[in-house]
Amino acid sequence: MAGNSIGQLFKISTFGESHGPALGCIIDGCPPGLEISLEDLQFDLDRRKPGTSRYTTQRREADEVQILSGIFEGKTTGCSIGLMIKNTDQRSQDYSNIKDTFRPGHADYTYHQKFGHRDYRGGGRSSARETAMRVAAGAIAKKYLKEQHGIVIRGYLSQLGPIKAEALQWDQVEQNPFFFPDPSKLEALDEYMRGLKKSGNSVGAKVTVVAEGVPVGLGEPVFDRLDAEIAHSLMSINAVKGVEIGDGFGVVEQLGSEHRDEMTPEDGFLSNHAGGVLGGISSGQDIIAHIAMKPTSSITIPGKSIDKFGNAIEVVTKGRHDPCVGIRAVPIAEAQLAITLMDHLLRHRAQNLDVVTDTPNM
């Protein structure tokens, strides 16, 4: 299977399945000398891991990461970094009834048709369990970006089903199980999720991720535009069906006179409709991206499908699943944005380190 790696100079390759013995990743290109501890990686893994609240899957995984290589005496060596997380709470028997059937809305059918053989336990390689390694790798990128360049990456759940955040209070995001920035909506979220679980259904969500302190100049036109690669990176997350940079699809109703981000010598940019990227190159403003995540198809409401012989069947998905996958997606989106910005920062440094202009940064 191809397509298990992302990045050029900062390259991440992951391996492992949902119900296999372990998940792992190899990180190539991390500069030497960065102080990294297990605690640095575990912080974001604990934010993503299952079983942390009644609103997520009750699969109990400690997600304790092991460092296999590339870090010596607490610092990166410049060599390949190997990371591994063991799976400890698999219940593969929950999936024995779908061995020869295809769950509607899942990758069962496409994996079977493409490869002719699939790991049906928890979705195998197509499971969001794989994203644990992205989060571990992203934690390294986040630390490097912050310590070496002052870039801070953080995200939040901006919409769950019909409930939208109408206020952005960053200090509230880590204070509730939804990663939600509007405390006035927490009671409504709790009531909505309890009703959703009772009905056996699921719902979609919108996650917003922001990078502050990004320098001007990241991005490689024409095909490796920064916004294009951010979209590619975020779209690779399981269940993501749409990516917006800045105002995204909201630009359809805007006029050129209001959308353009004007500049003045005194105040710099007067707006950020572009989401921090102009012509595929970072402008120095905050990079703002949004992802739309579909409702999981792993629900207890019967659905029509077929088995591998083409017979009509009815499917009820058993096992432990998130009624809204967006809740645990915030640290995943942060990780993917960090990995992409890290890669582009190193690429920019390699080619454009000596570029100097007389124009001040806005």
Tab-separated table of C-alpha atoms in Angstrom:
chain	number	residue	atom	x	y	z
A	1	MET	CA	0.000	0.000	0.000
A	2	ALA	CA	1.390	3.384	-1.007
A	3	GLY	CA	0.418	6.722	0.482
A	4	ASN	CA	1.607	6.145	4.070
A	5	SER	CA	3.944	9.161	4.151
A	6	ILE	CA	3.611	12.932	4.120
A	7	GLY	CA	6.204	15.703	3.787
A	8	GLN	CA	9.468	16.219	1.932
A	9	LEU	CA	12.121	17.497	4.342
A	10	PHE	CA	10.114	16.740	7.481
A	11	LYS	CA	8.638	13.394	6.519
A	12	ILE	CA	6.221	11.236	8.500
A	13	SER	CA	5.534	7.580	7.666
A	14	THR	CA	3.001	5.644	9.746
A	15	PHE	CA	2.131	1.963	10.024
A	16	GLY	CA	-0.253	-0.278	11.947
A	17	GLU	CA	-3.925	-1.262	12.115
A	18	SER	CA	-6.713	-0.651	14.603
A	19	HIS	CA	-6.588	-4.183	16.047
A	20	GLY	CA	-2.990	-5.066	15.255
A	21	PRO	CA	-0.334	-5.431	17.968
A	22	ALA	CA	0.894	-1.840	17.653
A	23	LEU	CA	0.934	1.448	15.766
A	24	GLY	CA	4.134	3.162	14.750
A	25	CYS	CA	5.754	5.937	12.769
A	26	ILE	CA	9.113	7.031	11.432
A	27	ILE	CA	10.008	10.730	11.397
A	28	ASP	CA	12.754	11.790	9.020
A	29	GLY	CA	14.264	15.269	8.826
A	30	CYS	CA	13.818	16.543	12.358
A	31	PRO	CA	16.711	18.909	13.110
A	32	PRO	CA	19.136	17.782	15.847
A	33	GLY	CA	19.320	19.304	19.299
A	34	LEU	CA	15.598	19.645	20.032
A	35	GLU	CA	14.814	18.615	23.604
A	36	ILE	CA	12.066	15.967	23.540
A	37	SER	CA	10.654	13.932	26.406
A	38	LEU	CA	7.914	11.333	26.614
A	39	GLU	CA	5.805	13.927	28.421
A	40	ASP	CA	6.032	16.254	25.398
A	41	LEU	CA	4.434	13.581	23.227
A	42	GLN	CA	2.018	12.204	25.808
A	43	PHE	CA	0.263	15.513	26.444
A	44	ASP	CA	-1.378	15.642	23.007
A	45	LEU	CA	-1.886	11.876	22.899
A	46	ASP	CA	-3.893	12.112	26.115
A	47	ARG	CA	-6.056	14.815	24.515
A	48	ARG	CA	-6.800	12.501	21.568
A	49	LYS	CA	-7.034	9.096	23.226
A	50	PRO	CA	-10.337	7.196	23.499
A	51	GLY	CA	-12.305	6.601	26.661
A	52	THR	CA	-11.659	10.027	28.174
A	53	SER	CA	-15.316	11.069	28.418
A	54	ARG	CA	-18.817	9.678	28.034
A	55	TYR	CA	-19.093	11.484	24.693
A	56	THR	CA	-16.436	9.372	22.953
A	57	THR	CA	-15.758	5.699	22.275
A	58	GLN	CA	-15.249	3.688	25.445
A	59	ARG	CA	-12.321	1.739	24.049
A	60	ARG	CA	-9.698	2.019	26.809
A	61	GLU	CA	-6.270	2.630	25.348
A	62	ALA	CA	-3.500	4.185	27.420
A	63	ASP	CA	-1.809	5.343	24.191
A	64	GLU	CA	1.552	5.339	25.945
A	65	VAL	CA	4.146	6.180	23.339
A	66	GLN	CA	7.585	4.567	23.203
A	67	ILE	CA	10.609	6.259	21.655
A	68	LEU	CA	12.610	3.676	19.735
A	69	SER	CA	15.268	5.805	18.049
A	70	GLY	CA	16.467	9.263	17.091
A	71	ILE	CA	16.474	10.771	20.595
A	72	PHE	CA	19.510	10.431	22.871
A	73	GLU	CA	20.002	11.993	26.291
A	74	GLY	CA	16.760	13.890	25.822
A	75	LYS	CA	17.623	15.517	22.491
A	76	THR	CA	16.977	14.704	18.851
A	77	THR	CA	20.072	13.417	17.077
A	78	GLY	CA	19.108	14.272	13.512
A	79	CYS	CA	18.586	10.581	12.752
A	80	SER	CA	15.252	8.912	12.063
A	81	ILE	CA	12.906	9.059	15.043
A	82	GLY	CA	10.984	5.837	15.642
A	83	LEU	CA	7.802	5.910	17.755
A	84	MET	CA	5.435	3.115	18.749
A	85	ILE	CA	2.152	2.731	20.644
A	86	LYS	CA	0.937	-0.732	21.597
A	87	ASN	CA	-2.735	-1.630	21.210
A	88	THR	CA	-4.010	-3.080	24.477
A	89	ASP	CA	-7.833	-2.993	24.414
A	90	GLN	CA	-8.866	-4.614	21.128
A	91	ARG	CA	-12.172	-6.477	20.972
A	92	SER	CA	-11.820	-8.072	17.565
A	93	GLN	CA	-14.771	-10.388	18.224
A	94	ASP	CA	-17.047	-7.361	17.948
A	95	TYR	CA	-16.298	-7.346	14.210
A	96	SER	CA	-16.549	-11.050	13.376
A	97	ASN	CA	-20.102	-10.564	12.118
A	98	ILE	CA	-18.947	-8.131	9.396
A	99	LYS	CA	-16.173	-10.349	8.066
A	100	ASP	CA	-18.038	-10.905	4.797
A	101	THR	CA	-20.205	-7.774	4.806
A	102	PHE	CA	-19.705	-4.113	4.025
A	103	ARG	CA	-20.777	-1.428	6.478
A	104	PRO	CA	-22.456	1.417	4.555
A	105	GLY	CA	-20.442	4.630	4.635
A	106	HIS	CA	-17.211	2.858	5.610
A	107	ALA	CA	-14.098	1.884	3.660
A	108	ASP	CA	-14.984	-1.829	3.810
A	109	TYR	CA	-16.233	-2.008	0.229
A	110	THR	CA	-13.476	0.107	-1.333
A	111	TYR	CA	-10.639	-1.667	0.516
A	112	HIS	CA	-12.057	-5.047	-0.532
A	113	GLN	CA	-12.391	-4.004	-4.174
A	114	LYS	CA	-8.942	-2.388	-4.303
A	115	PHE	CA	-6.887	-5.016	-2.459
A	116	GLY	CA	-9.040	-8.144	-2.620
A	117	HIS	CA	-8.326	-8.807	1.041
A	118	ARG	CA	-8.917	-6.624	4.098
A	119	ASP	CA	-8.485	-6.486	7.849
A	120	TYR	CA	-12.098	-6.159	8.956
A	121	ARG	CA	-11.254	-5.736	12.662
A	122	GLY	CA	-12.180	-2.167	13.521
A	123	GLY	CA	-11.567	-1.062	9.953
A	124	GLY	CA	-7.906	-2.099	9.988
A	125	ARG	CA	-5.722	0.548	8.354
A	126	SER	CA	-8.713	2.760	7.537
A	127	SER	CA	-9.490	3.255	11.239
A	128	ALA	CA	-8.945	6.631	12.890
A	129	ARG	CA	-6.857	4.717	15.423
A	130	GLU	CA	-3.978	5.339	12.998
A	131	THR	CA	-4.100	9.068	13.801
A	132	ALA	CA	-2.502	8.482	17.213
A	133	MET	CA	0.875	8.365	15.462
A	134	ARG	CA	0.187	11.596	13.599
A	135	VAL	CA	-0.491	13.275	16.946
A	136	ALA	CA	2.772	11.951	18.396
A	137	ALA	CA	4.744	13.184	15.382
A	138	GLY	CA	2.843	16.461	15.406
A	139	ALA	CA	3.835	17.065	19.022
A	140	ILE	CA	7.487	17.114	17.948
A	141	ALA	CA	6.704	19.542	15.129
A	142	LYS	CA	4.648	21.757	17.441
A	143	LYS	CA	7.475	21.992	19.953
A	144	TYR	CA	10.089	22.821	17.322
A	145	LEU	CA	7.885	25.465	15.717
A	146	LYS	CA	7.139	27.106	19.050
A	147	GLU	CA	10.628	27.023	20.547
A	148	GLN	CA	12.618	27.866	17.428
A	149	HIS	CA	10.226	30.219	15.636
A	150	GLY	CA	7.525	31.292	18.092
A	151	ILE	CA	4.766	29.600	16.075
A	152	VAL	CA	1.827	28.493	18.228
A	153	ILE	CA	-0.740	26.031	16.873
A	154	ARG	CA	-4.067	25.386	18.577
A	155	GLY	CA	-7.559	24.326	17.597
A	156	TYR	CA	-11.106	23.976	18.797
A	157	LEU	CA	-14.452	22.411	17.941
A	158	SER	CA	-16.337	25.258	16.261
A	159	GLN	CA	-19.571	23.390	15.499
A	160	LEU	CA	-21.174	20.112	16.570
A	161	GLY	CA	-24.268	19.268	14.569
A	162	PRO	CA	-26.527	22.336	14.714
A	163	ILE	CA	-24.709	23.927	17.674
A	164	LYS	CA	-22.206	26.625	16.657
A	165	ALA	CA	-19.682	28.459	18.799
A	166	GLU	CA	-20.624	32.132	18.925
A	167	ALA	CA	-17.700	33.148	21.141
A	168	LEU	CA	-14.024	32.278	21.047
A	169	GLN	CA	-12.509	31.986	24.514
A	170	TRP	CA	-9.238	30.132	24.135
A	171	ASP	CA	-8.923	29.566	27.866
A	172	GLN	CA	-12.143	27.524	27.808
A	173	VAL	CA	-11.117	25.062	25.092
A	174	GLU	CA	-9.171	22.740	27.400
A	175	GLN	CA	-11.673	23.095	30.231
A	176	ASN	CA	-14.437	20.923	28.746
A	177	PRO	CA	-14.591	17.514	27.008
A	178	PHE	CA	-15.766	19.056	23.713
A	179	PHE	CA	-12.759	21.375	23.114
A	180	PHE	CA	-15.486	24.001	22.702
A	181	PRO	CA	-14.581	27.720	22.997
A	182	ASP	CA	-18.055	28.997	23.939
A	183	PRO	CA	-18.959	28.074	27.550
A	184	SER	CA	-22.536	29.278	27.105
A	185	LYS	CA	-23.207	26.313	24.782
A	186	LEU	CA	-21.836	23.498	26.961
A	187	GLU	CA	-25.182	22.583	28.495
A	188	ALA	CA	-26.782	22.436	25.050
A	189	LEU	CA	-23.944	20.243	23.786
A	190	ASP	CA	-24.342	17.850	26.701
A	191	GLU	CA	-28.095	17.569	26.157
A	192	TYR	CA	-27.676	17.073	22.407
A	193	MET	CA	-25.033	14.357	22.809
A	194	ARG	CA	-27.041	12.465	25.416
A	195	GLY	CA	-30.001	12.420	23.050
A	196	LEU	CA	-27.789	11.322	20.191
A	197	LYS	CA	-26.341	8.377	22.121
A	198	LYS	CA	-29.790	7.334	23.297
A	199	SER	CA	-31.041	7.224	19.705
A	200	GLY	CA	-28.006	5.232	18.541
A	201	ASN	CA	-27.156	7.829	15.893
A	202	SER	CA	-24.181	10.084	15.127
A	203	VAL	CA	-23.535	13.622	13.883
A	204	GLY	CA	-20.934	15.627	11.996
A	205	ALA	CA	-18.750	18.471	13.222
A	206	LYS	CA	-16.547	21.390	12.247
A	207	VAL	CA	-13.066	21.869	13.676
A	208	THR	CA	-11.018	25.060	13.399
A	209	VAL	CA	-7.240	25.131	13.707
A	210	VAL	CA	-5.082	28.263	13.922
A	211	ALA	CA	-1.334	28.858	13.590
A	212	GLU	CA	-0.090	32.123	15.106
A	213	GLY	CA	3.333	33.653	14.503
A	214	VAL	CA	3.906	32.081	11.079
A	215	PRO	CA	6.560	34.028	9.151
A	216	VAL	CA	6.083	35.446	5.674
A	217	GLY	CA	7.206	33.263	2.783
A	218	LEU	CA	6.267	29.646	3.493
A	219	GLY	CA	4.870	27.805	0.482
A	220	GLU	CA	6.167	26.503	-2.832
A	221	PRO	CA	4.144	27.678	-5.838
A	222	VAL	CA	2.740	26.468	-8.124
A	223	PHE	CA	1.638	22.944	-7.179
A	224	ASP	CA	2.997	22.931	-3.608
A	225	ARG	CA	1.156	26.050	-2.526
A	226	LEU	CA	0.972	26.276	1.257
A	227	ASP	CA	-2.820	26.320	1.310
A	228	ALA	CA	-2.956	23.370	-1.102
A	229	GLU	CA	-0.646	21.300	1.081
A	230	ILE	CA	-2.502	22.290	4.251
A	231	ALA	CA	-5.717	21.166	2.564
A	232	HIS	CA	-4.055	17.897	1.511
A	233	SER	CA	-2.773	17.328	5.036
A	234	LEU	CA	-6.087	18.043	6.755
A	235	MET	CA	-8.115	16.161	4.150
A	236	SER	CA	-6.063	13.060	4.908
A	237	ILE	CA	-7.658	12.852	8.367
A	238	ASN	CA	-10.349	10.183	8.606
A	239	ALA	CA	-13.940	11.416	8.106
A	240	VAL	CA	-12.911	14.839	6.732
A	241	LYS	CA	-15.098	15.758	3.753
A	242	GLY	CA	-14.207	19.414	3.351
A	243	VAL	CA	-11.401	21.904	4.081
A	244	GLU	CA	-11.648	25.681	4.133
A	245	ILE	CA	-8.775	28.169	4.348
A	246	GLY	CA	-9.779	31.522	5.794
A	247	ASP	CA	-13.320	32.413	4.803
A	248	GLY	CA	-13.494	29.311	2.613
A	249	PHE	CA	-16.824	28.903	0.841
A	250	GLY	CA	-17.995	32.138	2.435
A	251	VAL	CA	-16.117	34.002	-0.326
A	252	VAL	CA	-18.880	33.036	-2.759
A	253	GLU	CA	-21.112	35.774	-1.362
A	254	GLN	CA	-18.369	38.359	-0.835
A	255	LEU	CA	-17.481	41.283	-3.059
A	256	GLY	CA	-13.888	41.933	-4.049
A	257	SER	CA	-13.962	45.213	-2.169
A	258	GLU	CA	-14.700	43.443	1.120
A	259	HIS	CA	-12.729	40.221	0.633
A	260	ARG	CA	-9.350	41.732	-0.253
A	261	ASP	CA	-7.141	42.085	2.795
A	262	GLU	CA	-6.055	45.715	2.608
A	263	MET	CA	-2.825	46.968	4.185
A	264	THR	CA	-1.643	50.245	5.701
A	265	PRO	CA	1.840	51.209	6.937
A	266	GLU	CA	0.457	51.900	10.399
A	267	ASP	CA	-1.779	48.878	10.995
A	268	GLY	CA	-0.530	46.269	8.537
A	269	PHE	CA	-3.255	43.937	7.312
A	270	LEU	CA	-6.735	45.243	8.078
A	271	SER	CA	-8.444	41.845	7.759
A	272	ASN	CA	-7.648	38.171	7.216
A	273	HIS	CA	-10.247	36.767	4.827
A	274	ALA	CA	-7.477	34.831	3.049
A	275	GLY	CA	-6.622	32.861	6.178
A	276	GLY	CA	-2.964	33.854	6.190
A	277	VAL	CA	-2.056	32.621	2.702
A	278	LEU	CA	-1.757	34.747	-0.466
A	279	GLY	CA	-0.758	33.204	-3.778
A	280	GLY	CA	0.083	29.982	-1.977
A	281	ILE	CA	2.592	31.763	0.302
A	282	SER	CA	2.143	32.626	3.968
A	283	SER	CA	1.498	36.331	4.529
A	284	GLY	CA	2.635	36.483	8.146
A	285	GLN	CA	-0.928	36.595	9.427
A	286	ASP	CA	-2.547	33.837	11.424
A	287	ILE	CA	-3.197	30.757	9.311
A	288	ILE	CA	-6.803	29.712	9.827
A	289	ALA	CA	-8.262	26.468	8.512
A	290	HIS	CA	-11.548	24.652	9.069
A	291	ILE	CA	-12.424	21.015	8.473
A	292	ALA	CA	-15.862	19.467	8.035
A	293	MET	CA	-16.160	15.946	9.430
A	294	LYS	CA	-18.899	13.530	8.456
A	295	PRO	CA	-21.028	11.675	10.996
A	296	THR	CA	-19.595	8.230	11.610
A	297	SER	CA	-21.444	5.399	9.911
A	298	SER	CA	-20.788	3.097	12.891
A	299	ILE	CA	-24.265	3.332	14.401
A	300	THR	CA	-26.791	0.878	15.824
A	301	ILE	CA	-29.567	1.973	13.474
A	302	PRO	CA	-30.005	-0.745	10.804
A	303	GLY	CA	-28.775	0.163	7.310
A	304	LYS	CA	-28.971	-1.487	3.900
A	305	SER	CA	-25.850	-2.918	2.297
A	306	ILE	CA	-24.464	-6.012	0.543
A	307	ASP	CA	-22.085	-8.814	1.430
A	308	LYS	CA	-19.008	-9.719	-0.603
A	309	PHE	CA	-21.087	-12.093	-2.711
A	310	GLY	CA	-23.466	-9.291	-3.715
A	311	ASN	CA	-26.396	-10.373	-1.541
A	312	ALA	CA	-28.632	-7.759	0.049
A	313	ILE	CA	-28.183	-7.513	3.826
A	314	GLU	CA	-29.032	-5.308	6.796
A	315	VAL	CA	-26.161	-3.980	8.917
A	316	VAL	CA	-26.137	-2.932	12.574
A	317	THR	CA	-22.656	-1.873	13.688
A	318	LYS	CA	-21.541	-3.223	17.044
A	319	GLY	CA	-18.453	-2.244	18.985
A	320	ARG	CA	-17.347	1.008	20.601
A	321	HIS	CA	-17.538	4.138	18.481
A	322	ASP	CA	-17.579	7.923	18.726
A	323	PRO	CA	-21.051	9.426	18.219
A	324	CYS	CA	-19.196	12.525	16.961
A	325	VAL	CA	-15.671	12.023	15.649
A	326	GLY	CA	-15.038	15.770	15.684
A	327	ILE	CA	-14.612	15.850	19.460
A	328	ARG	CA	-11.294	13.965	19.381
A	329	ALA	CA	-10.184	15.509	16.081
A	330	VAL	CA	-8.887	18.790	17.512
A	331	PRO	CA	-5.389	17.507	18.457
A	332	ILE	CA	-5.259	15.578	15.160
A	333	ALA	CA	-5.929	18.729	13.132
A	334	GLU	CA	-3.320	20.612	15.173
A	335	ALA	CA	-0.794	17.860	14.475
A	336	GLN	CA	-1.418	17.814	10.728
A	337	LEU	CA	-1.088	21.590	10.457
A	338	ALA	CA	2.132	21.469	12.500
A	339	ILE	CA	3.628	18.702	10.347
A	340	THR	CA	2.899	20.646	7.153
A	341	LEU	CA	4.211	23.970	8.482
A	342	MET	CA	7.336	22.263	9.810
A	343	ASP	CA	8.019	20.733	6.411
A	344	HIS	CA	7.529	24.033	4.605
A	345	LEU	CA	9.611	25.965	7.094
A	346	LEU	CA	12.545	23.632	6.475
A	347	ARG	CA	12.000	23.828	2.712
A	348	HIS	CA	11.887	27.632	2.863
A	349	ARG	CA	15.043	27.726	4.964
A	350	ALA	CA	16.839	25.478	2.496
A	351	GLN	CA	16.198	27.726	-0.521
A	352	ASN	CA	15.472	31.205	0.778
A	353	LEU	CA	17.534	31.640	3.945
A	354	ASP	CA	19.548	34.530	2.490
A	355	VAL	CA	16.612	36.438	0.947
A	356	VAL	CA	16.345	39.991	2.311
A	357	THR	CA	13.920	42.706	1.221
A	358	ASP	CA	13.511	46.362	2.160
A	359	THR	CA	9.776	45.906	2.704
A	360	PRO	CA	8.704	45.648	6.356
A	361	ASN	CA	6.641	42.699	7.512
A	362	MET	CA	3.002	43.550	7.982
